[in-house]
Amino acid sequence: MENAVEGLRAFGIRGCGVSMPYKEKIIPLLDEIDPEAAAIGAINTVVNTKGLLKGYNTDVYGVDVAIDKLFVSSHTKAIVVGAGGMSKAIVTAMKKKGIKKITLLLAILGPFILYFFSYKKVIKFFWIVYFIITQKTINFSSI
């Protein structure tokens, strides 16, 4: 991955997108990190400005727009499935919108639990995200 990042500089490539599993691994290879991306701990966009590589996370913006389009109130209860970079971005966007009741499910158990609850209509979901199966424990207290 180091060679790819240096290639951005060497060829003067203006920027690139970053996907899994590199969203977290690329962070130490960049010159600068946007504060929101640093708080999330995941990068999905790299911008090259005259050889200075800066990492951003545009997922928060995307989720923010989706929440607006769904007319979600801050009183909504949300379940986010997963614990990767996208899940952290979703939780960040929800907190920015004032949504306080957020439950995080690891993706290993998530699909079964979501199927059960949606089938029984026990919980009303407004936003369900299934990302990748992960066994990492994420500390969301800093977000």
JSON list of C-alpha atoms in Angstrom, two decimals:
[
{"chain": "A", "resi": 1, "resn": "MET", "atom": "CA", "xyz": [0.00, 0.00, 0.00]},
{"chain": "A", "resi": 2, "resn": "GLU", "atom": "CA", "xyz": [2.93, 2.31, 0.66]},
{"chain": "A", "resi": 3, "resn": "ASN", "atom": "CA", "xyz": [3.86, 2.14, -3.04]},
{"chain": "A", "resi": 4, "resn": "ALA", "atom": "CA", "xyz": [0.33, 3.07, -4.10]},
{"chain": "A", "resi": 5, "resn": "VAL", "atom": "CA", "xyz": [0.31, 6.10, -1.82]},
{"chain": "A", "resi": 6, "resn": "GLU", "atom": "CA", "xyz": [3.72, 7.24, -3.05]},
{"chain": "A", "resi": 7, "resn": "GLY", "atom": "CA", "xyz": [2.45, 6.73, -6.61]},
{"chain": "A", "resi": 8, "resn": "LEU", "atom": "CA", "xyz": [-0.23, 9.35, -5.96]},
{"chain": "A", "resi": 9, "resn": "ARG", "atom": "CA", "xyz": [2.52, 11.83, -5.19]},
{"chain": "A", "resi": 10, "resn": "ALA", "atom": "CA", "xyz": [4.94, 10.75, -7.89]},
{"chain": "A", "resi": 11, "resn": "PHE", "atom": "CA", "xyz": [2.39, 10.88, -10.71]},
{"chain": "A", "resi": 12, "resn": "GLY", "atom": "CA", "xyz": [0.64, 13.98, -9.39]},
{"chain": "A", "resi": 13, "resn": "ILE", "atom": "CA", "xyz": [-2.70, 12.18, -9.19]},
{"chain": "A", "resi": 14, "resn": "ARG", "atom": "CA", "xyz": [-5.14, 14.70, -7.73]},
{"chain": "A", "resi": 15, "resn": "GLY", "atom": "CA", "xyz": [-6.96, 12.24, -5.51]},
{"chain": "A", "resi": 16, "resn": "CYS", "atom": "CA", "xyz": [-8.48, 8.82, -5.05]},
{"chain": "A", "resi": 17, "resn": "GLY", "atom": "CA", "xyz": [-11.14, 6.86, -3.25]},
{"chain": "A", "resi": 18, "resn": "VAL", "atom": "CA", "xyz": [-10.26, 4.34, -0.57]},
{"chain": "A", "resi": 19, "resn": "SER", "atom": "CA", "xyz": [-12.32, 1.24, 0.16]},
{"chain": "A", "resi": 20, "resn": "MET", "atom": "CA", "xyz": [-12.18, -1.66, 2.58]},
{"chain": "A", "resi": 21, "resn": "PRO", "atom": "CA", "xyz": [-9.96, -3.00, 3.92]},
{"chain": "A", "resi": 22, "resn": "TYR", "atom": "CA", "xyz": [-7.75, 0.08, 3.54]},
{"chain": "A", "resi": 23, "resn": "LYS", "atom": "CA", "xyz": [-9.89, 2.83, 5.14]},
{"chain": "A", "resi": 24, "resn": "GLU", "atom": "CA", "xyz": [-8.04, 2.52, 8.44]},
{"chain": "A", "resi": 25, "resn": "LYS", "atom": "CA", "xyz": [-4.71, 1.20, 7.20]},
{"chain": "A", "resi": 26, "resn": "ILE", "atom": "CA", "xyz": [-4.01, 4.25, 5.00]},
{"chain": "A", "resi": 27, "resn": "ILE", "atom": "CA", "xyz": [-4.13, 6.78, 7.87]},
{"chain": "A", "resi": 28, "resn": "PRO", "atom": "CA", "xyz": [-0.45, 6.59, 8.95]},
{"chain": "A", "resi": 29, "resn": "LEU", "atom": "CA", "xyz": [0.66, 6.95, 5.31]},
{"chain": "A", "resi": 30, "resn": "LEU", "atom": "CA", "xyz": [-0.96, 10.35, 4.80]},
{"chain": "A", "resi": 31, "resn": "ASP", "atom": "CA", "xyz": [0.45, 13.79, 5.59]},
{"chain": "A", "resi": 32, "resn": "GLU", "atom": "CA", "xyz": [-2.70, 15.25, 7.07]},
{"chain": "A", "resi": 33, "resn": "ILE", "atom": "CA", "xyz": [-6.10, 13.99, 8.24]},
{"chain": "A", "resi": 34, "resn": "ASP", "atom": "CA", "xyz": [-9.33, 15.98, 8.33]},
{"chain": "A", "resi": 35, "resn": "PRO", "atom": "CA", "xyz": [-10.45, 16.32, 11.99]},
{"chain": "A", "resi": 36, "resn": "GLU", "atom": "CA", "xyz": [-13.77, 14.54, 11.39]},
{"chain": "A", "resi": 37, "resn": "ALA", "atom": "CA", "xyz": [-12.02, 11.68, 9.60]},
{"chain": "A", "resi": 38, "resn": "ALA", "atom": "CA", "xyz": [-9.52, 11.45, 12.46]},
{"chain": "A", "resi": 39, "resn": "ALA", "atom": "CA", "xyz": [-12.37, 11.21, 14.98]},
{"chain": "A", "resi": 40, "resn": "ILE", "atom": "CA", "xyz": [-13.98, 8.44, 12.94]},
{"chain": "A", "resi": 41, "resn": "GLY", "atom": "CA", "xyz": [-10.69, 6.68, 12.36]},
{"chain": "A", "resi": 42, "resn": "ALA", "atom": "CA", "xyz": [-11.40, 5.90, 8.71]},
{"chain": "A", "resi": 43, "resn": "ILE", "atom": "CA", "xyz": [-10.50, 7.55, 5.40]},
{"chain": "A", "resi": 44, "resn": "ASN", "atom": "CA", "xyz": [-12.40, 7.07, 2.15]},
{"chain": "A", "resi": 45, "resn": "THR", "atom": "CA", "xyz": [-11.02, 9.97, 0.12]},
{"chain": "A", "resi": 46, "resn": "VAL", "atom": "CA", "xyz": [-7.46, 11.20, -0.40]},
{"chain": "A", "resi": 47, "resn": "VAL", "atom": "CA", "xyz": [-6.76, 14.59, -1.96]},
{"chain": "A", "resi": 48, "resn": "ASN", "atom": "CA", "xyz": [-3.30, 15.42, -3.34]},
{"chain": "A", "resi": 49, "resn": "THR", "atom": "CA", "xyz": [-2.49, 19.14, -3.18]},
{"chain": "A", "resi": 50, "resn": "LYS", "atom": "CA", "xyz": [0.99, 19.71, -4.60]},
{"chain": "A", "resi": 51, "resn": "GLY", "atom": "CA", "xyz": [2.31, 16.50, -3.04]},
{"chain": "A", "resi": 52, "resn": "LEU", "atom": "CA", "xyz": [0.54, 16.92, 0.32]},
{"chain": "A", "resi": 53, "resn": "LEU", "atom": "CA", "xyz": [-1.84, 14.01, 0.84]},
{"chain": "A", "resi": 54, "resn": "LYS", "atom": "CA", "xyz": [-4.85, 14.74, 3.03]},
{"chain": "A", "resi": 55, "resn": "GLY", "atom": "CA", "xyz": [-7.43, 12.15, 4.07]},
{"chain": "A", "resi": 56, "resn": "TYR", "atom": "CA", "xyz": [-11.16, 12.78, 4.40]},
{"chain": "A", "resi": 57, "resn": "ASN", "atom": "CA", "xyz": [-14.25, 10.77, 5.21]},
{"chain": "A", "resi": 58, "resn": "THR", "atom": "CA", "xyz": [-17.19, 11.69, 2.99]},
{"chain": "A", "resi": 59, "resn": "ASP", "atom": "CA", "xyz": [-19.40, 8.89, 4.37]},
{"chain": "A", "resi": 60, "resn": "VAL", "atom": "CA", "xyz": [-20.67, 11.17, 7.16]},
{"chain": "A", "resi": 61, "resn": "TYR", "atom": "CA", "xyz": [-21.90, 13.67, 4.57]},
{"chain": "A", "resi": 62, "resn": "GLY", "atom": "CA", "xyz": [-23.63, 10.89, 2.61]},
{"chain": "A", "resi": 63, "resn": "VAL", "atom": "CA", "xyz": [-25.41, 9.55, 5.67]},
{"chain": "A", "resi": 64, "resn": "ASP", "atom": "CA", "xyz": [-26.33, 13.10, 6.69]},
{"chain": "A", "resi": 65, "resn": "VAL", "atom": "CA", "xyz": [-28.05, 13.64, 3.34]},
{"chain": "A", "resi": 66, "resn": "ALA", "atom": "CA", "xyz": [-29.84, 10.29, 3.60]},
{"chain": "A", "resi": 67, "resn": "ILE", "atom": "CA", "xyz": [-31.14, 11.14, 7.08]},
{"chain": "A", "resi": 68, "resn": "ASP", "atom": "CA", "xyz": [-32.45, 14.48, 5.76]},
{"chain": "A", "resi": 69, "resn": "LYS", "atom": "CA", "xyz": [-34.21, 12.77, 2.85]},
{"chain": "A", "resi": 70, "resn": "LEU", "atom": "CA", "xyz": [-35.85, 10.28, 5.21]},
{"chain": "A", "resi": 71, "resn": "PHE", "atom": "CA", "xyz": [-37.14, 13.12, 7.43]},
{"chain": "A", "resi": 72, "resn": "VAL", "atom": "CA", "xyz": [-35.82, 11.37, 10.51]},
{"chain": "A", "resi": 73, "resn": "SER", "atom": "CA", "xyz": [-36.39, 13.07, 13.84]},
{"chain": "A", "resi": 74, "resn": "SER", "atom": "CA", "xyz": [-33.90, 13.16, 16.69]},
{"chain": "A", "resi": 75, "resn": "HIS", "atom": "CA", "xyz": [-36.31, 10.94, 18.67]},
{"chain": "A", "resi": 76, "resn": "THR", "atom": "CA", "xyz": [-35.79, 8.03, 16.28]},
{"chain": "A", "resi": 77, "resn": "LYS", "atom": "CA", "xyz": [-34.32, 4.79, 17.60]},
{"chain": "A", "resi": 78, "resn": "ALA", "atom": "CA", "xyz": [-31.59, 3.47, 15.31]},
{"chain": "A", "resi": 79, "resn": "ILE", "atom": "CA", "xyz": [-29.73, 0.20, 14.91]},
{"chain": "A", "resi": 80, "resn": "VAL", "atom": "CA", "xyz": [-26.41, 0.13, 13.08]},
{"chain": "A", "resi": 81, "resn": "VAL", "atom": "CA", "xyz": [-25.02, -3.26, 12.13]},
{"chain": "A", "resi": 82, "resn": "GLY", "atom": "CA", "xyz": [-21.26, -3.55, 11.85]},
{"chain": "A", "resi": 83, "resn": "ALA", "atom": "CA", "xyz": [-18.20, -2.04, 13.48]},
{"chain": "A", "resi": 84, "resn": "GLY", "atom": "CA", "xyz": [-16.05, -0.83, 10.60]},
{"chain": "A", "resi": 85, "resn": "GLY", "atom": "CA", "xyz": [-15.31, 2.61, 9.21]},
{"chain": "A", "resi": 86, "resn": "MET", "atom": "CA", "xyz": [-18.74, 3.01, 7.62]},
{"chain": "A", "resi": 87, "resn": "SER", "atom": "CA", "xyz": [-20.49, 2.16, 10.88]},
{"chain": "A", "resi": 88, "resn": "LYS", "atom": "CA", "xyz": [-18.44, 4.80, 12.69]},
{"chain": "A", "resi": 89, "resn": "ALA", "atom": "CA", "xyz": [-19.39, 7.35, 10.02]},
{"chain": "A", "resi": 90, "resn": "ILE", "atom": "CA", "xyz": [-23.08, 6.45, 10.38]},
{"chain": "A", "resi": 91, "resn": "VAL", "atom": "CA", "xyz": [-22.98, 6.84, 14.16]},
{"chain": "A", "resi": 92, "resn": "THR", "atom": "CA", "xyz": [-21.17, 10.19, 13.78]},
{"chain": "A", "resi": 93, "resn": "ALA", "atom": "CA", "xyz": [-23.79, 11.50, 11.33]},
{"chain": "A", "resi": 94, "resn": "MET", "atom": "CA", "xyz": [-26.62, 10.34, 13.57]},
{"chain": "A", "resi": 95, "resn": "LYS", "atom": "CA", "xyz": [-25.11, 12.05, 16.61]},
{"chain": "A", "resi": 96, "resn": "LYS", "atom": "CA", "xyz": [-24.69, 15.26, 14.59]},
{"chain": "A", "resi": 97, "resn": "LYS", "atom": "CA", "xyz": [-28.42, 15.08, 13.83]},
{"chain": "A", "resi": 98, "resn": "GLY", "atom": "CA", "xyz": [-29.21, 14.70, 17.52]},
{"chain": "A", "resi": 99, "resn": "ILE", "atom": "CA", "xyz": [-30.20, 11.04, 17.37]},
{"chain": "A", "resi": 100, "resn": "LYS", "atom": "CA", "xyz": [-29.37, 9.68, 20.81]},
{"chain": "A", "resi": 101, "resn": "LYS", "atom": "CA", "xyz": [-30.82, 6.17, 20.87]},
{"chain": "A", "resi": 102, "resn": "ILE", "atom": "CA", "xyz": [-28.33, 4.25, 18.73]},
{"chain": "A", "resi": 103, "resn": "THR", "atom": "CA", "xyz": [-27.72, 0.55, 19.15]},
{"chain": "A", "resi": 104, "resn": "LEU", "atom": "CA", "xyz": [-24.62, -0.98, 17.59]},
{"chain": "A", "resi": 105, "resn": "LEU", "atom": "CA", "xyz": [-24.69, -4.65, 16.62]},
{"chain": "A", "resi": 106, "resn": "LEU", "atom": "CA", "xyz": [-21.64, -6.55, 15.49]},
{"chain": "A", "resi": 107, "resn": "ALA", "atom": "CA", "xyz": [-22.20, -7.86, 11.98]},
{"chain": "A", "resi": 108, "resn": "ILE", "atom": "CA", "xyz": [-21.76, -11.47, 13.07]},
{"chain": "A", "resi": 109, "resn": "LEU", "atom": "CA", "xyz": [-25.07, -11.47, 14.99]},
{"chain": "A", "resi": 110, "resn": "GLY", "atom": "CA", "xyz": [-26.70, -8.57, 13.20]},
{"chain": "A", "resi": 111, "resn": "PRO", "atom": "CA", "xyz": [-28.46, -10.28, 10.28]},
{"chain": "A", "resi": 112, "resn": "PHE", "atom": "CA", "xyz": [-30.17, -12.84, 12.52]},
{"chain": "A", "resi": 113, "resn": "ILE", "atom": "CA", "xyz": [-31.29, -10.24, 15.05]},
{"chain": "A", "resi": 114, "resn": "LEU", "atom": "CA", "xyz": [-32.54, -7.84, 12.35]},
{"chain": "A", "resi": 115, "resn": "TYR", "atom": "CA", "xyz": [-34.49, -10.63, 10.65]},
{"chain": "A", "resi": 116, "resn": "PHE", "atom": "CA", "xyz": [-36.08, -11.69, 13.93]},
{"chain": "A", "resi": 117, "resn": "PHE", "atom": "CA", "xyz": [-37.09, -8.19, 14.99]},
{"chain": "A", "resi": 118, "resn": "SER", "atom": "CA", "xyz": [-38.32, -7.11, 11.57]},
{"chain": "A", "resi": 119, "resn": "TYR", "atom": "CA", "xyz": [-40.32, -10.33, 11.18]},
{"chain": "A", "resi": 120, "resn": "LYS", "atom": "CA", "xyz": [-41.94, -9.95, 14.59]},
{"chain": "A", "resi": 121, "resn": "LYS", "atom": "CA", "xyz": [-42.32, -6.19, 14.11]},
{"chain": "A", "resi": 122, "resn": "VAL", "atom": "CA", "xyz": [-40.97, -5.60, 17.60]},
{"chain": "A", "resi": 123, "resn": "ILE", "atom": "CA", "xyz": [-38.79, -2.64, 16.68]},
{"chain": "A", "resi": 124, "resn": "LYS", "atom": "CA", "xyz": [-39.44, 0.01, 14.04]},
{"chain": "A", "resi": 125, "resn": "PHE", "atom": "CA", "xyz": [-36.24, 0.56, 12.07]},
{"chain": "A", "resi": 126, "resn": "PHE", "atom": "CA", "xyz": [-35.56, 3.69, 10.06]},
{"chain": "A", "resi": 127, "resn": "TRP", "atom": "CA", "xyz": [-32.01, 2.93, 9.07]},
{"chain": "A", "resi": 128, "resn": "ILE", "atom": "CA", "xyz": [-30.33, -0.46, 8.81]},
{"chain": "A", "resi": 129, "resn": "VAL", "atom": "CA", "xyz": [-26.83, -0.84, 7.55]},
{"chain": "A", "resi": 130, "resn": "TYR", "atom": "CA", "xyz": [-25.15, -4.14, 7.04]},
{"chain": "A", "resi": 131, "resn": "PHE", "atom": "CA", "xyz": [-21.54, -3.63, 6.13]},
{"chain": "A", "resi": 132, "resn": "ILE", "atom": "CA", "xyz": [-18.84, -6.24, 6.54]},
{"chain": "A", "resi": 133, "resn": "ILE", "atom": "CA", "xyz": [-18.36, -9.05, 9.00]},
{"chain": "A", "resi": 134, "resn": "THR", "atom": "CA", "xyz": [-15.89, -7.94, 11.60]},
{"chain": "A", "resi": 135, "resn": "GLN", "atom": "CA", "xyz": [-14.67, -9.19, 14.92]},
{"chain": "A", "resi": 136, "resn": "LYS", "atom": "CA", "xyz": [-13.16, -5.91, 16.06]},
{"chain": "A", "resi": 137, "resn": "THR", "atom": "CA", "xyz": [-14.43, -4.06, 19.09]},
{"chain": "A", "resi": 138, "resn": "ILE", "atom": "CA", "xyz": [-14.88, -0.36, 18.38]},
{"chain": "A", "resi": 139, "resn": "ASN", "atom": "CA", "xyz": [-14.91, 2.33, 21.05]},
{"chain": "A", "resi": 140, "resn": "PHE", "atom": "CA", "xyz": [-17.53, 4.88, 20.03]},
{"chain": "A", "resi": 141, "resn": "SER", "atom": "CA", "xyz": [-17.13, 7.01, 23.16]},
{"chain": "A", "resi": 142, "resn": "SER", "atom": "CA", "xyz": [-14.82, 9.45, 21.35]},
{"chain": "A", "resi": 143, "resn": "ILE", "atom": "CA", "xyz": [-17.29, 10.09, 18.54]}
]
